Short mmCIF file of C-alpha atoms in Angstrom, two decimals:
data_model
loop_
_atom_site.label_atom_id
_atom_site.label_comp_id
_atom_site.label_asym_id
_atom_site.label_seq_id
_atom_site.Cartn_x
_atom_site.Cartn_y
_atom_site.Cartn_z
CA UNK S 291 -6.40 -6.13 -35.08
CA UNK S 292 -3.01 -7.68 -34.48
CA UNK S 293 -2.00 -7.78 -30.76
CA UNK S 294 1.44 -6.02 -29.82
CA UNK S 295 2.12 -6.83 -26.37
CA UNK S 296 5.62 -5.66 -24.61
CA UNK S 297 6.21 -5.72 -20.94
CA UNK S 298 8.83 -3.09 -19.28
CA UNK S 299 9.53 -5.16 -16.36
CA UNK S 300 12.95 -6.43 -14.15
CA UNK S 301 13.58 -9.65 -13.30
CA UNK S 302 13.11 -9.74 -9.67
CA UNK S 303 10.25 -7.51 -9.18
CA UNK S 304 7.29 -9.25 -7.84
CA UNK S 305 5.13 -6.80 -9.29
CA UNK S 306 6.13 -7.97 -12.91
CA UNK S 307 5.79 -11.38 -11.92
CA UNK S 308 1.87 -10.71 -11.73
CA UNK S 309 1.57 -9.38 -15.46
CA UNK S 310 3.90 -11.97 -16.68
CA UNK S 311 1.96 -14.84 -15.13
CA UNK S 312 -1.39 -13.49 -16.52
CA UNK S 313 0.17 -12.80 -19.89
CA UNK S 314 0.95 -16.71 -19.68
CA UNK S 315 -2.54 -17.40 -17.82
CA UNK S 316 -4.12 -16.21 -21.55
CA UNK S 317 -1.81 -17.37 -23.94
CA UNK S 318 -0.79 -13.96 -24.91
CA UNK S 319 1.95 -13.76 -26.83
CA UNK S 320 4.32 -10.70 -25.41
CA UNK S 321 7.85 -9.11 -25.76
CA UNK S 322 9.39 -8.91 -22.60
CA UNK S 323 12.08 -5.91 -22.00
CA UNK S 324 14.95 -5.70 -19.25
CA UNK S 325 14.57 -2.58 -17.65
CA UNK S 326 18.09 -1.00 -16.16
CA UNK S 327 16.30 0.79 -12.96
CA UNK S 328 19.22 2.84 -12.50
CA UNK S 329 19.38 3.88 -16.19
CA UNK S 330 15.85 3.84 -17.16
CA UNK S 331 14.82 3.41 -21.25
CA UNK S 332 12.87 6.73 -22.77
CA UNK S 333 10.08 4.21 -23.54
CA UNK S 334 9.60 4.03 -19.54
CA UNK S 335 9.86 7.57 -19.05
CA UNK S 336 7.06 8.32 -22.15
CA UNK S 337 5.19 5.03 -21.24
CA UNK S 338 4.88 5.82 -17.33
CA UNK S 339 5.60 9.26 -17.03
CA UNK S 340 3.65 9.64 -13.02
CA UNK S 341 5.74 7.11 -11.51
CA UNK S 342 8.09 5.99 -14.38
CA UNK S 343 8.33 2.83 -12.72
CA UNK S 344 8.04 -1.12 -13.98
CA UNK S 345 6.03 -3.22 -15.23
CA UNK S 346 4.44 -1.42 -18.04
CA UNK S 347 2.58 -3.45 -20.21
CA UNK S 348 2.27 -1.74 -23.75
CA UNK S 349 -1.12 -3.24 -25.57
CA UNK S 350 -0.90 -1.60 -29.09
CA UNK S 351 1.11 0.86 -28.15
CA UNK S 352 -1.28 2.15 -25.33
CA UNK S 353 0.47 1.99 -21.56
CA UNK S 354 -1.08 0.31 -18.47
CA UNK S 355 0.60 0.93 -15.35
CA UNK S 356 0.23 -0.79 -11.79
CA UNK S 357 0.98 -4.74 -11.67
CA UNK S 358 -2.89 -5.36 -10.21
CA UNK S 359 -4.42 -2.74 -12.33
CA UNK S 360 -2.75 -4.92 -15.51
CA UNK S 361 -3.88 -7.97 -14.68
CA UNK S 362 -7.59 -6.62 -14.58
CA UNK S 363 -7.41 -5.26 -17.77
CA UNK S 364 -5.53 -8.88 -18.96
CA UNK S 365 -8.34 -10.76 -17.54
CA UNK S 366 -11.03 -8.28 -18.96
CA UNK S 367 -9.00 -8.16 -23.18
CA UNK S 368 -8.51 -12.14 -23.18
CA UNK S 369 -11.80 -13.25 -21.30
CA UNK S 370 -12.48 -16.15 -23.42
CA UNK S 371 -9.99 -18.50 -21.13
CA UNK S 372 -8.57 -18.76 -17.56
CA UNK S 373 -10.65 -16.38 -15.97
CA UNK S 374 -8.48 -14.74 -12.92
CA UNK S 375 -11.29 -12.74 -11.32
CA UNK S 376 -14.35 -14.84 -10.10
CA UNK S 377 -17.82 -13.69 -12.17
CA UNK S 378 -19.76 -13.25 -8.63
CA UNK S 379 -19.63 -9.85 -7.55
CA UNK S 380 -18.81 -10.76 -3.83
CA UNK S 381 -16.03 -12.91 -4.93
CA UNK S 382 -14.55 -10.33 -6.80
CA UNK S 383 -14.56 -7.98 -3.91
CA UNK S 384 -13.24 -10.43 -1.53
CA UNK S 385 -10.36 -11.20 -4.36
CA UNK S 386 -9.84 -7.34 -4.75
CA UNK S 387 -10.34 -6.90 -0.86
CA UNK S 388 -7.02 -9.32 -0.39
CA UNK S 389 -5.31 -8.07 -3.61
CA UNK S 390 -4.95 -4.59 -1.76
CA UNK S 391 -4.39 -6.01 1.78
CA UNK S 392 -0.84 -7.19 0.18
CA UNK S 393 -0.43 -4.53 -2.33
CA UNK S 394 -0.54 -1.93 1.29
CA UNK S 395 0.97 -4.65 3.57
CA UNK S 396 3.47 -7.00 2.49
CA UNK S 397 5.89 -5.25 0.40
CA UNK S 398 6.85 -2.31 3.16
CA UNK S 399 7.36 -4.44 5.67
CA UNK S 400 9.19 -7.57 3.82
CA UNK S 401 11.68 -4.46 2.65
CA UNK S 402 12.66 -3.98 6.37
CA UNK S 403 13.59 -7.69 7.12
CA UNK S 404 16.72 -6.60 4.65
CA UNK S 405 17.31 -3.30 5.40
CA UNK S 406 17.04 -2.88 9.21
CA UNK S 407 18.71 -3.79 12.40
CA UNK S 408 17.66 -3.84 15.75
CA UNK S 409 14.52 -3.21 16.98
CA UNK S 410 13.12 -1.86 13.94
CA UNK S 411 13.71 -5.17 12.35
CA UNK S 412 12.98 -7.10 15.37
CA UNK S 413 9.42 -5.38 15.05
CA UNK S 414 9.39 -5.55 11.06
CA UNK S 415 9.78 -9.53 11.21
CA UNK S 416 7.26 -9.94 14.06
CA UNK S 417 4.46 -7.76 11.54
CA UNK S 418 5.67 -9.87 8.59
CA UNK S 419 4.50 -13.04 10.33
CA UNK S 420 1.10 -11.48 11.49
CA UNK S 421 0.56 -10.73 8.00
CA UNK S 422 1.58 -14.15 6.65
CA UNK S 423 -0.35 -15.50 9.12
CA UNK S 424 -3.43 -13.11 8.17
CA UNK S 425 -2.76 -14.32 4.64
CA UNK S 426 -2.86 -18.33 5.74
CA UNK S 427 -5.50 -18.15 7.94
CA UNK S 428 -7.29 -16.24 4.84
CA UNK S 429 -6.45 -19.25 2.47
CA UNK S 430 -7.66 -22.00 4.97
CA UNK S 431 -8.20 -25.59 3.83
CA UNK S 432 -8.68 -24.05 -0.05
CA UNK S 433 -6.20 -24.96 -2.63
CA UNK S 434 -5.81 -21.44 -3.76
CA UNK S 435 -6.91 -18.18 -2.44
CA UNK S 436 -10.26 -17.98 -4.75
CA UNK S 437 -11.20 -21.83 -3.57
CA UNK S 438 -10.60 -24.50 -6.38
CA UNK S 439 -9.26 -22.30 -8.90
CA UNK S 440 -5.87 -20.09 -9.60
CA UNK S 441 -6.76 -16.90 -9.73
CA UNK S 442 -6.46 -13.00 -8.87
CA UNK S 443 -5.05 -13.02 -5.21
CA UNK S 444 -2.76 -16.05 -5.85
CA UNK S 445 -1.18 -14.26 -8.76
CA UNK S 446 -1.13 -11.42 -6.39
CA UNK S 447 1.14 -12.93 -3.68
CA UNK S 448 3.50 -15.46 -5.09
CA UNK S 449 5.90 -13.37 -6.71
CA UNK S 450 6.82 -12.85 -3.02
CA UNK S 451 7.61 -16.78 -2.36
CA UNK S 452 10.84 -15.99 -4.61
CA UNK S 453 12.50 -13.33 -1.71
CA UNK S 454 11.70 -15.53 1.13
CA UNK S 455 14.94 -17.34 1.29
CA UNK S 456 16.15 -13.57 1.34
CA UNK S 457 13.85 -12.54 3.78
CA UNK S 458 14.84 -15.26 5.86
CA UNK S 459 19.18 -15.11 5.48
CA UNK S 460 19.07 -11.15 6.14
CA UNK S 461 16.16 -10.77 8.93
CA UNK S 462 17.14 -13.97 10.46
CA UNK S 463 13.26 -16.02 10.44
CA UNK S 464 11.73 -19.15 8.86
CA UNK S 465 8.85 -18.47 7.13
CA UNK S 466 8.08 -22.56 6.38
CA UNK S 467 8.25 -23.01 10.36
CA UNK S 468 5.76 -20.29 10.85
CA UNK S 469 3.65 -20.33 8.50
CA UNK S 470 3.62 -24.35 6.66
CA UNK S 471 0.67 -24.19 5.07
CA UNK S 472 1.29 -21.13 3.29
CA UNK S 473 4.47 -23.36 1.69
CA UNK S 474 2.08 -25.89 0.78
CA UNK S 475 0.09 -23.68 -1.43
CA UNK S 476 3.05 -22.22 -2.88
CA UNK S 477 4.04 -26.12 -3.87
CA UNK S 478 0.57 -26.12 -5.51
CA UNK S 479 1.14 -22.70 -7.47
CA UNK S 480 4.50 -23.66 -8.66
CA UNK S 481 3.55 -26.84 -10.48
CA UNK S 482 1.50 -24.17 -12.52
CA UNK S 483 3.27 -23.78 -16.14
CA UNK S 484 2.90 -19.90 -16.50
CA UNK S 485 3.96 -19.62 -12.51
CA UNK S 486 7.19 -21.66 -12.86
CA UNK S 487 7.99 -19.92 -16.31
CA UNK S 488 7.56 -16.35 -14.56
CA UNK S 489 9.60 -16.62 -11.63
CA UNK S 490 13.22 -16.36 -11.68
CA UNK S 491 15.42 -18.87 -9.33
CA UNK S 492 14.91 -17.46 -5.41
CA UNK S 493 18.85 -17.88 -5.20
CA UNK S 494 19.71 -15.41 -7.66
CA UNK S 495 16.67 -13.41 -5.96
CA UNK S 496 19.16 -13.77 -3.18
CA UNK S 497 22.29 -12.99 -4.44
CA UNK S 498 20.31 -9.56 -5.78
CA UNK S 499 19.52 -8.72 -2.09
CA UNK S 500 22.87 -9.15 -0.87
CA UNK S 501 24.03 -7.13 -3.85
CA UNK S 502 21.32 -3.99 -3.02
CA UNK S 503 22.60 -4.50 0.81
CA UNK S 504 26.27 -4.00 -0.28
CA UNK S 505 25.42 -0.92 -2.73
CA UNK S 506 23.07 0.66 0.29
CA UNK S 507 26.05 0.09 2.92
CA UNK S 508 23.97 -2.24 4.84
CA UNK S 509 26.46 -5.01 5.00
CA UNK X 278 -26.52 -11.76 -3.91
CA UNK X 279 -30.06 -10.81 -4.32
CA UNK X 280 -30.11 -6.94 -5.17
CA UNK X 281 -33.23 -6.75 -3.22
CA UNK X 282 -31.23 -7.70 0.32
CA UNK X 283 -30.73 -5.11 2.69
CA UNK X 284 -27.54 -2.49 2.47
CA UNK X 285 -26.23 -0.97 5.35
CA UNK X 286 -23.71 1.12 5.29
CA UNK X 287 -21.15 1.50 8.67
CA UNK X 288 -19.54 5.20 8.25
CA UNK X 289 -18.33 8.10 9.44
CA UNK X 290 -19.76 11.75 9.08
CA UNK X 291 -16.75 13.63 8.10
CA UNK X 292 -14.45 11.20 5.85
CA UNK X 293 -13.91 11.41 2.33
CA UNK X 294 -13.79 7.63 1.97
CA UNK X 295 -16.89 6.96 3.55
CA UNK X 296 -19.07 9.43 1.55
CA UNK X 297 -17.29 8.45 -1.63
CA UNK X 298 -19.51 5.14 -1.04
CA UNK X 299 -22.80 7.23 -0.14
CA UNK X 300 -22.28 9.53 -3.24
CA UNK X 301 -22.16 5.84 -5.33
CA UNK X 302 -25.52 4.51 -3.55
CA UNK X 303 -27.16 7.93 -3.70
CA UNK X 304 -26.19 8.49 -7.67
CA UNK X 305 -27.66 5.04 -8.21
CA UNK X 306 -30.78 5.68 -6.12
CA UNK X 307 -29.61 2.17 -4.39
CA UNK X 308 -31.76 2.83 -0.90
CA UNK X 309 -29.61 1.94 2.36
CA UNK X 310 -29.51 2.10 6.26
CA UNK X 311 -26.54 4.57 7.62
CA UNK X 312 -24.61 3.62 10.56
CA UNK X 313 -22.30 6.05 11.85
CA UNK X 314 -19.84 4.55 13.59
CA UNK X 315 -17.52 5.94 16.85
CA UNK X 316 -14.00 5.13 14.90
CA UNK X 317 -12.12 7.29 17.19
CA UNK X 318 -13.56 6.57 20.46
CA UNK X 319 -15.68 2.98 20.49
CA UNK X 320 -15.49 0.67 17.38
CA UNK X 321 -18.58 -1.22 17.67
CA UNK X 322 -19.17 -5.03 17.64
CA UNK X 323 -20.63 -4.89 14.33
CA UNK X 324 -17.49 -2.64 13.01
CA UNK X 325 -15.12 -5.25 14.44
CA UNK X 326 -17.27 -8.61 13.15
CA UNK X 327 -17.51 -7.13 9.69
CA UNK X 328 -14.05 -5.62 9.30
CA UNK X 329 -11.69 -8.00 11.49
CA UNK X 330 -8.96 -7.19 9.57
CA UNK X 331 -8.13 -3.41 9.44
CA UNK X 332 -11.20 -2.39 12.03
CA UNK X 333 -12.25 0.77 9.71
CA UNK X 334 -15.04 2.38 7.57
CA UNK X 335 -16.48 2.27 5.29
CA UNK X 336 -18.08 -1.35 5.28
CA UNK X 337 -20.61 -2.33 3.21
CA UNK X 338 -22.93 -4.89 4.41
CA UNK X 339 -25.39 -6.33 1.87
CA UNK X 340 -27.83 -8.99 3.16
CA UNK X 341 -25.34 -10.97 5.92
CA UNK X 342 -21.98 -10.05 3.89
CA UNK X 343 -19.27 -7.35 4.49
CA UNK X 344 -17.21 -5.64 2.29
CA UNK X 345 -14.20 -3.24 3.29
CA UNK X 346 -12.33 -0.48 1.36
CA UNK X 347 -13.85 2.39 -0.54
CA UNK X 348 -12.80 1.73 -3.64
CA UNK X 349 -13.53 -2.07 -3.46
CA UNK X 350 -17.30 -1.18 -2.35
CA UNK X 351 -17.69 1.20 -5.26
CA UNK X 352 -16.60 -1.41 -7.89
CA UNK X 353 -18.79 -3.76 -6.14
CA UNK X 354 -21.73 -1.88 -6.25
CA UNK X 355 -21.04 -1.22 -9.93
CA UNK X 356 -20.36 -5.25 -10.72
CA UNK X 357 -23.89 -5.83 -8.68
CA UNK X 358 -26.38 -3.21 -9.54
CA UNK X 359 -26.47 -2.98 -13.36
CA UNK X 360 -28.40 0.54 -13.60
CA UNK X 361 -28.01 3.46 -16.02
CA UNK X 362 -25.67 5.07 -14.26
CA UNK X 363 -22.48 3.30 -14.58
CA UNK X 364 -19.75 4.81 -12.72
CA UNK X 365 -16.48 3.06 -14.78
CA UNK X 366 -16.40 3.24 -18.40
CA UNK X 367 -17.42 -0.20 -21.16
CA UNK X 368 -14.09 -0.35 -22.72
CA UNK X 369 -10.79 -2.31 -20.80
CA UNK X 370 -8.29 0.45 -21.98
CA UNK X 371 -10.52 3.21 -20.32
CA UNK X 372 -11.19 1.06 -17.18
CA UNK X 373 -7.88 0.35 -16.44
CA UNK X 374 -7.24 4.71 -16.97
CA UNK X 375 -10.00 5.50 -14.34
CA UNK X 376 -8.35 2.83 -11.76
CA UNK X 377 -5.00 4.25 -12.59
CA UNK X 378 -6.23 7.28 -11.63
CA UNK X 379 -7.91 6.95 -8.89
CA UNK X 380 -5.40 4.86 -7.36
CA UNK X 381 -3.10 7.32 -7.91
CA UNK X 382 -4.98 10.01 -6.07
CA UNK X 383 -5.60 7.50 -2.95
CA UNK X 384 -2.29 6.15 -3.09
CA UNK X 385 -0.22 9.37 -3.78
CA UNK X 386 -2.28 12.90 -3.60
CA UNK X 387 -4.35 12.42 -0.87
CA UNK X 388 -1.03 12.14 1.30
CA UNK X 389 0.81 14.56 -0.03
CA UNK X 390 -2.20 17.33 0.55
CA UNK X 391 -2.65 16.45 3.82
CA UNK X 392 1.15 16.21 4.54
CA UNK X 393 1.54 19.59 3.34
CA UNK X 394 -1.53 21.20 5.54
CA UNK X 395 -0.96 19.48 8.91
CA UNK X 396 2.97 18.39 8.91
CA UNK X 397 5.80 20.30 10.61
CA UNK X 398 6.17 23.79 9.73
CA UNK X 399 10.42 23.10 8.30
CA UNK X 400 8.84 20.31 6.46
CA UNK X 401 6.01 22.59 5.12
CA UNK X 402 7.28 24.24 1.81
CA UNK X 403 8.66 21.04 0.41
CA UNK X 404 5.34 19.29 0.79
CA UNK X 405 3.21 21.68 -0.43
CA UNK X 406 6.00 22.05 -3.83
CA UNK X 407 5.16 18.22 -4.27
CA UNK X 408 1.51 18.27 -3.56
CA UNK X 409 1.01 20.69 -6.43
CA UNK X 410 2.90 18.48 -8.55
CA UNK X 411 0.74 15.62 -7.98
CA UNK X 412 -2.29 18.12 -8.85
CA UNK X 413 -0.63 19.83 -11.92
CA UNK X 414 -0.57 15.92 -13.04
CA UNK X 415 -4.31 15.97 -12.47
CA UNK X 416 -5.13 19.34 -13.65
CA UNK X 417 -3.59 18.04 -16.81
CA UNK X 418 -5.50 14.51 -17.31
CA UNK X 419 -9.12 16.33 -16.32
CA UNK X 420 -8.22 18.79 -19.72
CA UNK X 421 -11.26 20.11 -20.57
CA UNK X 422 -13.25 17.56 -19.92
CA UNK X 423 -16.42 19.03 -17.36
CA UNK X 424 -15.73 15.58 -14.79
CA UNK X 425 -12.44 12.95 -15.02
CA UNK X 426 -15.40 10.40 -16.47
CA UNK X 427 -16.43 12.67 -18.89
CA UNK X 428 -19.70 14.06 -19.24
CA UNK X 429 -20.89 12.27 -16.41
CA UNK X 430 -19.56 11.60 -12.86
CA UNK X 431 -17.72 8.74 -12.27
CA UNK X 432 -14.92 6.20 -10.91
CA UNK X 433 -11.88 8.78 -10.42
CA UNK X 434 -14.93 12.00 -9.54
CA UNK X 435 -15.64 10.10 -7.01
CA UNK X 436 -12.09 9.15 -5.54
CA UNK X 437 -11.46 12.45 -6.18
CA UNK X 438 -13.99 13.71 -3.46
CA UNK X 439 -11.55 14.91 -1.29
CA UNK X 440 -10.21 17.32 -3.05
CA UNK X 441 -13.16 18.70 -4.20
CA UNK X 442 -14.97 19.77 -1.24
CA UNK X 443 -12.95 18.49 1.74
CA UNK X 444 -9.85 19.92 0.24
CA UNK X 445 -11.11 23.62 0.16
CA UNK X 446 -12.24 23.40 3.83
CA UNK X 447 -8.81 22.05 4.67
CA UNK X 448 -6.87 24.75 3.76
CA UNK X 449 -9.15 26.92 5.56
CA UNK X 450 -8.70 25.27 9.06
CA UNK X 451 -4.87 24.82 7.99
CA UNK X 452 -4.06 28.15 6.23
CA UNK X 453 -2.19 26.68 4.12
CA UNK X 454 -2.98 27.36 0.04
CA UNK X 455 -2.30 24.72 -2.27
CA UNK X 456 -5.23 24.75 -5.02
CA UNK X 457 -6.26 27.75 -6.10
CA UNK X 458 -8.53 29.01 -9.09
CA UNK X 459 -5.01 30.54 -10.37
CA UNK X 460 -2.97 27.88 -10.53
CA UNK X 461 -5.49 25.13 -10.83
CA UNK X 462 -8.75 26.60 -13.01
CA UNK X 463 -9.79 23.36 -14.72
CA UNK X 464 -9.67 21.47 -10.83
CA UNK X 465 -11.52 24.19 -9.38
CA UNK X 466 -14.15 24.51 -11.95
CA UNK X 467 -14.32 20.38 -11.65
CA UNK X 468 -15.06 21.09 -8.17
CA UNK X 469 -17.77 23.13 -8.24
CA UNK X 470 -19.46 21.11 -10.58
CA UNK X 471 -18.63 18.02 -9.00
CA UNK X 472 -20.40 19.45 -5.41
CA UNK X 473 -23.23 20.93 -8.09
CA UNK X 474 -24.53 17.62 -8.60
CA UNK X 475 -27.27 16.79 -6.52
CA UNK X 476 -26.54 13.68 -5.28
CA UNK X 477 -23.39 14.60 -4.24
CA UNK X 478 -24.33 17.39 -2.70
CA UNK X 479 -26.65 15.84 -0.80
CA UNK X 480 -24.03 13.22 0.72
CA UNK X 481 -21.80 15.85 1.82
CA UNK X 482 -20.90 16.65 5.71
CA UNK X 483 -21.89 20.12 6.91
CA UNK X 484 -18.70 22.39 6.00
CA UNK X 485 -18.93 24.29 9.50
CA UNK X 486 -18.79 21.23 11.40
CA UNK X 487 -15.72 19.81 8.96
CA UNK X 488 -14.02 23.13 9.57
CA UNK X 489 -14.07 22.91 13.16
CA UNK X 490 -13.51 19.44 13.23
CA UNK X 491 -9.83 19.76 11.56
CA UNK X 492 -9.05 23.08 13.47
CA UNK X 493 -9.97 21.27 17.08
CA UNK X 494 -8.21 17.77 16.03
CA UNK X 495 -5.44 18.66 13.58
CA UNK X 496 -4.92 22.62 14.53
CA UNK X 497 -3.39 21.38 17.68
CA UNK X 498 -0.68 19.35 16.00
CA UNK X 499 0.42 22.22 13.57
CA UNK X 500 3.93 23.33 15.11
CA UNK X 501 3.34 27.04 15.39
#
């Protein structure tokens, strides 16, 4: 059966980074689509009609919403290389375990270094450390999150390296001072092909932020 | 991971989340120790040494490893006890649908039902207009299908646990309506299959003692 793979996705989201970098992780061939978020395409209203957000990956015309949700099913269509979940059941709960500690943690609070003031950011930069900090302590003296190997939780947080330099101008912290080991591993992910190749430029990321701030009236 | 190692299970009584993991062991006739565990009052040494990071139940422990959230245990017992009773479907397409789905009624329903029956009274009509949203969406994807994993129960049944029995008993202690057999026939009839099923059934906390439960810790917050 020929493959048909399109991805709804927009640039900066670090959700779409995921299904982009396992798309690349298999060698999957895929269209990818610029969503306007603020003028959303009928294909994103039929393909995700619950939360009509991005990504959407389209496989044969068949929709699969949620960034970690996709790169399961990516990992379980193209099994034959670059496995992203471990084959050990354990392993794959810890990965899964992790997976959903920054799917519930990282993105609500990271949105508050940007746009709070105040104590509610004061507060919202000291949790985003903790968790950081959670997260490094997590990844030890292992190369990647899953030990030796790139694989399900790594694809899971990096997306976020690309709004740290955003993070860090609006809520006024240093992530590499706090948390240095957690900037070594994102070194190690970026000399990764498919990583490099999914992320945009953390400047623009930047520029973006400062954009949303000035359309929100937070500047 | 030997299968044959010892499960224990750290819960408590009344939640949906931990009995979602007791209706998996029980439906797989996987035998286990029960711990129930003081959340509320006195989190236990084991509770904190097994989940360090968010301190809550479920946890599984199998042989001298942990593993936390409900939905990660149930996809772990399915990856390491291979029985006849699979609880997510073969195929990718249909594995990623049941996730989708039941992540969608942790992430979103669950919420929204219990905002609606225990959140501020001016708040109260607007919640309850989106909770029924969120289960029109499910009324519609269960069609006529007798569970959400087809003939059988499985991945999204069993996220779904709280709205088939706890739901009911909700309302009750609330007063506040959401589902009802009018508006909602194909969730209710789900429902009272869904608690039909023996194994189910028998994990399920005592519907007096739930009842009371919400009126004595959740009645009190209602603004009257």
């Amino acid at each position: 059966m020929a493959n048909e793979v399109i991805l709804l996705d927009f640039w900066p989201s670090m959700f779409g980074m995921r299904t982009r970098i396992a798309l690349r992780e298999k060698g999957v061939e895929f269209e990818y689509r610029e969503e306007d978020l603020r003028n959303k395409s009928p294909l994103l209203l039929q393909m995700n009609p619950i939360h009509k957000k991005i990504p959407v990956l389209i496989h044969n015309g068949k929709p699969v919403c949620e960034s970690s949700i996709q790169v399961q099913y990516i990992d379980e269509v193209w099994s034959h290389k670059n496995p992203i979940l471990p084959s050990d059941p354990y392993q794959r709960a810890q990965a899964r375990f992790w997976a959903d500690f920054i799917d519930k943690k990282v993105y609500d609070v990271s949105r508050k270094t940007w746009t709070t003031k105040g104590e509610e950011l004061e507060a919202a930069k000291k949790e985003l450390i903790e968790i950081l900090k959670t997260l490094e302590s997590e990844l030890g003296d292992k190369p990647y999150f899953g030990g030796d190997e790139f694989g399900y939780v790594d694809i899971a947080l990096i997306g976020f390296y690309t709004w740290f330099p955003a993070y860090e101008k609006f809520g006024n912290l240093s992530i590499e001072s706090e948390c240095p080991k957690l900037m070594v591993w994102v070194k190690k992910c970026l000399e990764r092909e498919t990583v490099a190749k999914s992320l945009p430029d953390p400047h623009k990321v930047t520029e973006f932020v400062a954009e949303l701030r000035k359309r929100f009236g937070l500047e | 991971m030997n299968q044959e190692e010892q499960v224990k299970l750290l819960g408590l009584w009344g939640s949906p989340f931990s009995k979602r993991v007791e209706m998996v062991l029980k439906l797989k006739g996987i035998p286990y120790e029960y711990i129930e565990e003081d959340v509320y009052g006195n989190k236990s040494p084991m509770l904190l040494k097994y989940n360090p990071i968010h301190k809550k139940v479920p946890v599984l422990i199998h042989g001298d490893r942990s593993i936390a959230e409900s939905l990660v245990i149930v996809e772990y017992i399915e990856d390491t006890w291979k029985t006849s009773e699979p609880i997510l479907p073969q195929d990718p397409y249909e594995r990623a649908m049941a996730r989708f789905w039941a992540k969608y009624v942790d992430d979103k329903v669950i919420l929204a039902l219990w905002k609606a029956c225990w959140g501020p009274e001016t708040e109260r009509e607007k919640m309850v207009d989106e909770a029924s949203e969120d289960l029109q969406c499910l009324e519609k994807e269960l069609g006529d299908k007798q569970f959400f994993g087809g003939e059988t129960i499985g991945f999204v049944d069993i996220a779904a646990d709280f709205i088939g029995y706890w739901l009911g008993l909700v309302q009750e202690a609330s007063g506040v309506t959401i589902m009802t057999a009018e508006k909602f026939p194909k969730l209710q009839r789900w429902s009272e299959d869904f608690v039909a099923n023996s194994f189910i059934k028998e994990a399920l906390p005592p519907k007096q003692k739930l009842v009371a439960l919400f009126k004595t810790k959740f009645g009190s917050a209602k603004s009257k």
